[in-house]
């Protein structure tokens, strides 16, 4: 087990380097001059050259990359924004909780929606419920998340006025200047974003849960449990669900990792200034350090969650744990 | 004296067990096949019998070079094929074919029967397409299928019929040697009889040589001329059919024969029950010296667990067994069973 | 002595996309306490479905069953779910063919044993665990105290089947139904398991229904035999009667097509063709398309199970006259059994 962990962590390190190098390379392949954007529209060529020098953009790529790595490892710093020299660390730590609220909340909602529907569908295949559920799955997979977000925002926010259209409120440490804060406001503002993200994602999960439950139900050990005289509820809980939901949880973990990299569409529609919004902005402004920061956060999240999920699976499934 | 078609010497296949964080180093090996030697004459059927984990299927695949052996010599028609590359093996593959166990898994479900049977012909560039079709149809007839079903898919046939297709496929390029890996294990008893009769008929008609692998001792007796019993990767006894079944020499063979249920209630009641205790040991860590000694009713401490018994002639002509204390009488009498295993504590782990 | 289990005119059919499949079509047999009855037949003959119907384990949605299943005089075929659940695992237990897939891989063996005990006994968990350890010891699993906390994949095939047997026997059932319990095992392991089952039967007086396609297993373990073909019973009797004087062409075909351990046979008697589809079984006697002795009446009328003249307990369903049957049976016996005794 320890060997496995060590090997995974080493591999994670390799992945991390690979991701950051690729980001750097792509950035520099794009034909645009960040110094120019940073200096401003009205800047003279001399001024632009000065900015280039200041930002270190005249150095060769590998020197810039090496500098970035050194800074990260020894100072723990992701650098400074090209645009306003603010700390990237600060920006990430500000934006991350917003994205995290969105993602975790939405995923809980996904489980709440998809697991019961998936189980019921599996228990009654080809019934009316099942057909409705499968139509929902189709819609969920096909509809773009931003479209759903816009529609929800229009109907519930604008027309009915039940929820706010946009904006984020802090749960804890509410800043002085904010006009909303605390748990109630936070949840109130997040309801629609959660729904938008969850409705789309849940489609995939309903199908997945249904397939896993249907498959598990035909297993021989379920028949054995019934042959022992176990009531159907016990069979469902101890035998079917315990085995069927295992893969679902692991996929969920990986999805969380992915989405933490920035649910760009949802964040944009609802004006949530999380990592997604930050990423879009930094791309538009050719702000490499900030972009790199978001990418790194996303990569770390994915690697971390994949690792957690693998460990969880190994812990829960004795066949993996004990060999 | 018949020609020697296949001579196998010291065949071994070890699968490495590795450990390590970055660099995998081998710490141990699964000794799937651990020193098999035998001679196969043209036109005969060698039955290979043993329980799960004895290595018979792995050995079969090594013989056909579907798996590369770790060690040992395989001499086919006087030519050493053990070290040949895949390209060098290609022309030789026309001479050796295989029939597999699972009639449902060994046929490509997306291909028509005609294609499946003719594939070997096509690969080796034999005959024109028209000639190939004729050959396939005649083969289908030979194995007892309707030649007009040339264009059907495997799922349209029953298990027994699919196995016939597998046999037709093996026959297509006129091989000399056919290795049958448990060809009737997945079939019902009545269908099994059909396939066994078919195999025997084909052998007579085409002068085929068979290596017949099975775990069912009844089936092996019926079809083999000579029989080799394997245990944990090694052959423990090799004898003619009659001799093996009427006067086995190795205690493991004896235990196997005593364990097979006979469809005769009166005989069954008279039979001496010798129930072998414990399970087949781990091929990664086989017992010292004689692999069978922890379960052997004739175990002699100090000898069987120290000196590895070699396959040597123990009776009649060409009856070999790897045992220091081969059986003298058959059926085994209580006197024959020298060491009462039930007295020892932890039998089987 | 009333039989422990009395199955009368059992019929089960499944509704599939292609139509009705009559998987069990009029099966009768009885099981006495402390005895073993072997149900023999090839794949698709309905032997497994018969036993699943007895236990009420068929999928209720597309299945209809009729007839009577009298367990200790009580008809359990139409019994309520709760009545059936109280019987299963306690009075009637079942073990299946593949012990690897029949045990839940994520629960320890001990937990699955304890579950069986607690479902039917109002005792503490500690006591249940104690019983679980005893049960594992009784079936011959070494170091039972430690093994009780192991997972199924940590046991070898034979040990797993022993654990399944332990789970089935732990509440001391009166009837044990074993569906091909040794088919997936090696021959030496099979011998161990069959020996174990016989010992348990002697110690507990359990009746056993042994489903198998292996006539050797039946000959060595059963007291009575039921031969099934295409969802019907074609012959029934004591094990000696069936093996020494079989009266049905299918049984002759089965016995004749066996390669023998103890005899030299050049060409096996083979039954031509395949078993019929149960969607559209043949008219009249279901075996007639493959029968070497077929007569016109066989194609029209379904033969009833009738007692043989000298042995009313030996029943068979065939229109052939007794003289021919006795002659054929003797011929078969001479060819196979006699050769056996000389070997």
PDB file of C-alpha atoms in Angstrom, chain B residues 229-346:
ATOM      1  CA  UNK B 229      -0.512 -36.359 -15.540  1.00  0.00           C
ATOM      2  CA  UNK B 230       0.646 -32.927 -14.429  1.00  0.00           C
ATOM      3  CA  UNK B 231       0.855 -31.404 -10.975  1.00  0.00           C
ATOM      4  CA  UNK B 232       2.018 -27.859 -10.256  1.00  0.00           C
ATOM      5  CA  UNK B 233       3.815 -27.414 -13.541  1.00  0.00           C
ATOM      6  CA  UNK B 234       5.593 -30.740 -13.611  1.00  0.00           C
ATOM      7  CA  UNK B 235       4.642 -34.072 -15.141  1.00  0.00           C
ATOM      8  CA  UNK B 236       4.263 -36.688 -12.422  1.00  0.00           C
ATOM      9  CA  UNK B 237       3.393 -39.689 -14.536  1.00  0.00           C
ATOM     10  CA  UNK B 238       3.452 -40.628 -18.197  1.00  0.00           C
ATOM     11  CA  UNK B 239       2.149 -43.964 -19.418  1.00  0.00           C
ATOM     12  CA  UNK B 240       0.022 -45.705 -21.992  1.00  0.00           C
ATOM     13  CA  UNK B 241      -3.689 -45.291 -21.482  1.00  0.00           C
ATOM     14  CA  UNK B 242      -4.394 -48.764 -20.256  1.00  0.00           C
ATOM     15  CA  UNK B 243      -1.472 -48.837 -17.897  1.00  0.00           C
ATOM     16  CA  UNK B 244      -2.215 -45.479 -16.357  1.00  0.00           C
ATOM     17  CA  UNK B 245      -5.815 -46.316 -15.636  1.00  0.00           C
ATOM     18  CA  UNK B 246      -5.389 -49.901 -14.517  1.00  0.00           C
ATOM     19  CA  UNK B 247      -2.039 -49.678 -12.741  1.00  0.00           C
ATOM     20  CA  UNK B 248      -1.113 -46.095 -11.882  1.00  0.00           C
ATOM     21  CA  UNK B 249       2.189 -45.601 -10.138  1.00  0.00           C
ATOM     22  CA  UNK B 250       2.136 -42.088  -8.800  1.00  0.00           C
ATOM     23  CA  UNK B 251       0.058 -41.469  -5.648  1.00  0.00           C
ATOM     24  CA  UNK B 252      -1.406 -38.311  -7.175  1.00  0.00           C
ATOM     25  CA  UNK B 253      -2.685 -40.254 -10.184  1.00  0.00           C
ATOM     26  CA  UNK B 254      -4.106 -42.736  -7.735  1.00  0.00           C
ATOM     27  CA  UNK B 255      -5.871 -39.990  -5.819  1.00  0.00           C
ATOM     28  CA  UNK B 256      -7.269 -38.511  -9.023  1.00  0.00           C
ATOM     29  CA  UNK B 257      -8.592 -41.837 -10.195  1.00  0.00           C
ATOM     30  CA  UNK B 258     -10.065 -42.577  -6.797  1.00  0.00           C
ATOM     31  CA  UNK B 259     -11.807 -39.203  -6.746  1.00  0.00           C
ATOM     32  CA  UNK B 260     -13.584 -39.489 -10.090  1.00  0.00           C
ATOM     33  CA  UNK B 261     -17.192 -40.504  -9.530  1.00  0.00           C
ATOM     34  CA  UNK B 262     -18.214 -43.570 -11.507  1.00  0.00           C
ATOM     35  CA  UNK B 263     -21.719 -43.788 -12.950  1.00  0.00           C
ATOM     36  CA  UNK B 264     -22.311 -47.167 -11.372  1.00  0.00           C
ATOM     37  CA  UNK B 265     -23.828 -47.126  -7.892  1.00  0.00           C
ATOM     38  CA  UNK B 266     -22.865 -50.703  -7.092  1.00  0.00           C
ATOM     39  CA  UNK B 267     -19.240 -50.167  -8.008  1.00  0.00           C
ATOM     40  CA  UNK B 268     -19.253 -46.854  -6.239  1.00  0.00           C
ATOM     41  CA  UNK B 269     -20.240 -48.502  -2.982  1.00  0.00           C
ATOM     42  CA  UNK B 270     -17.456 -51.040  -3.311  1.00  0.00           C
ATOM     43  CA  UNK B 271     -14.806 -48.494  -4.119  1.00  0.00           C
ATOM     44  CA  UNK B 272     -12.179 -47.476  -1.653  1.00  0.00           C
ATOM     45  CA  UNK B 273     -12.580 -43.814  -0.954  1.00  0.00           C
ATOM     46  CA  UNK B 274      -9.247 -42.106  -0.784  1.00  0.00           C
ATOM     47  CA  UNK B 275     -10.057 -38.470  -0.345  1.00  0.00           C
ATOM     48  CA  UNK B 276      -7.085 -36.222  -0.850  1.00  0.00           C
ATOM     49  CA  UNK B 277      -6.867 -33.528   1.790  1.00  0.00           C
ATOM     50  CA  UNK B 278      -6.013 -29.886   1.321  1.00  0.00           C
ATOM     51  CA  UNK B 279      -5.720 -27.648  -1.710  1.00  0.00           C
ATOM     52  CA  UNK B 280      -3.279 -27.332  -4.570  1.00  0.00           C
ATOM     53  CA  UNK B 281      -0.361 -25.277  -3.245  1.00  0.00           C
ATOM     54  CA  UNK B 282       0.722 -21.875  -4.529  1.00  0.00           C
ATOM     55  CA  UNK B 283       2.806 -22.052  -7.721  1.00  0.00           C
ATOM     56  CA  UNK B 284       4.856 -19.087  -6.538  1.00  0.00           C
ATOM     57  CA  UNK B 285       6.108 -21.008  -3.557  1.00  0.00           C
ATOM     58  CA  UNK B 286       5.879 -24.701  -4.322  1.00  0.00           C
ATOM     59  CA  UNK B 287       6.719 -27.210  -1.607  1.00  0.00           C
ATOM     60  CA  UNK B 288      10.340 -28.324  -1.378  1.00  0.00           C
ATOM     61  CA  UNK B 289      11.595 -31.218  -3.492  1.00  0.00           C
ATOM     62  CA  UNK B 290       8.543 -33.297  -4.480  1.00  0.00           C
ATOM     63  CA  UNK B 291       5.708 -30.806  -5.017  1.00  0.00           C
ATOM     64  CA  UNK B 292       3.126 -33.320  -3.910  1.00  0.00           C
ATOM     65  CA  UNK B 293       4.707 -34.352  -0.607  1.00  0.00           C
ATOM     66  CA  UNK B 294       2.461 -32.312   1.779  1.00  0.00           C
ATOM     67  CA  UNK B 295      -0.622 -34.148   0.527  1.00  0.00           C
ATOM     68  CA  UNK B 296       0.869 -37.497  -0.362  1.00  0.00           C
ATOM     69  CA  UNK B 297      -0.426 -40.560   1.455  1.00  0.00           C
ATOM     70  CA  UNK B 298       2.966 -42.231   0.963  1.00  0.00           C
ATOM     71  CA  UNK B 299       5.163 -39.411   2.141  1.00  0.00           C
ATOM     72  CA  UNK B 300       8.469 -40.445   3.668  1.00  0.00           C
ATOM     73  CA  UNK B 301       9.925 -37.651   5.746  1.00  0.00           C
ATOM     74  CA  UNK B 302      13.550 -36.886   5.050  1.00  0.00           C
ATOM     75  CA  UNK B 303      13.407 -38.242   1.560  1.00  0.00           C
ATOM     76  CA  UNK B 304      10.413 -36.843  -0.308  1.00  0.00           C
ATOM     77  CA  UNK B 305      10.907 -33.330   1.043  1.00  0.00           C
ATOM     78  CA  UNK B 306      14.624 -33.296   0.369  1.00  0.00           C
ATOM     79  CA  UNK B 307      15.294 -35.082  -2.926  1.00  0.00           C
ATOM     80  CA  UNK B 308      13.292 -34.031  -5.972  1.00  0.00           C
ATOM     81  CA  UNK B 309      12.102 -37.191  -7.698  1.00  0.00           C
ATOM     82  CA  UNK B 310      12.873 -37.334 -11.420  1.00  0.00           C
ATOM     83  CA  UNK B 311      10.664 -38.906 -14.036  1.00  0.00           C
ATOM     84  CA  UNK B 312      11.976 -42.445 -14.314  1.00  0.00           C
ATOM     85  CA  UNK B 313      10.828 -45.729 -15.668  1.00  0.00           C
ATOM     86  CA  UNK B 314       8.773 -47.525 -13.035  1.00  0.00           C
ATOM     87  CA  UNK B 315       6.979 -50.328 -14.863  1.00  0.00           C
ATOM     88  CA  UNK B 316       6.196 -51.937 -18.174  1.00  0.00           C
ATOM     89  CA  UNK B 317       7.368 -50.243 -21.308  1.00  0.00           C
ATOM     90  CA  UNK B 318       7.671 -46.509 -21.268  1.00  0.00           C
ATOM     91  CA  UNK B 319       5.722 -46.052 -18.047  1.00  0.00           C
ATOM     92  CA  UNK B 320       7.435 -43.270 -16.143  1.00  0.00           C
ATOM     93  CA  UNK B 321       6.594 -41.612 -12.851  1.00  0.00           C
ATOM     94  CA  UNK B 322       8.296 -39.018 -10.681  1.00  0.00           C
ATOM     95  CA  UNK B 323       8.075 -40.691  -7.309  1.00  0.00           C
ATOM     96  CA  UNK B 324      10.444 -42.256  -4.784  1.00  0.00           C
ATOM     97  CA  UNK B 325       7.768 -44.640  -3.539  1.00  0.00           C
ATOM     98  CA  UNK B 326       5.495 -45.488  -6.457  1.00  0.00           C
ATOM     99  CA  UNK B 327       2.345 -47.476  -5.828  1.00  0.00           C
ATOM    100  CA  UNK B 328       2.776 -51.213  -5.970  1.00  0.00           C
ATOM    101  CA  UNK B 329      -0.860 -52.246  -5.967  1.00  0.00           C
ATOM    102  CA  UNK B 330      -3.949 -50.737  -7.456  1.00  0.00           C
ATOM    103  CA  UNK B 331      -6.556 -50.028  -6.057  1.00  0.00           C
ATOM    104  CA  UNK B 332      -4.634 -48.535  -3.152  1.00  0.00           C
ATOM    105  CA  UNK B 333      -4.987 -50.648  -0.085  1.00  0.00           C
ATOM    106  CA  UNK B 334      -4.627 -49.315   3.476  1.00  0.00           C
ATOM    107  CA  UNK B 335      -1.204 -50.941   3.601  1.00  0.00           C
ATOM    108  CA  UNK B 336      -0.213 -48.927   0.574  1.00  0.00           C
ATOM    109  CA  UNK B 337      -1.047 -45.728   2.359  1.00  0.00           C
ATOM    110  CA  UNK B 338       1.951 -45.639   4.611  1.00  0.00           C
ATOM    111  CA  UNK B 339       1.529 -42.271   6.247  1.00  0.00           C
ATOM    112  CA  UNK B 340      -1.912 -41.418   7.576  1.00  0.00           C
ATOM    113  CA  UNK B 341      -2.251 -37.735   6.693  1.00  0.00           C
ATOM    114  CA  UNK B 342      -5.317 -37.209   8.837  1.00  0.00           C
ATOM    115  CA  UNK B 343      -3.097 -37.450  11.878  1.00  0.00           C
ATOM    116  CA  UNK B 344      -1.199 -34.309  11.042  1.00  0.00           C
ATOM    117  CA  UNK B 345      -2.618 -30.972  12.170  1.00  0.00           C
ATOM    118  CA  UNK B 346      -2.604 -28.258   9.542  1.00  0.00           C
TER     119      UNK B 346
END
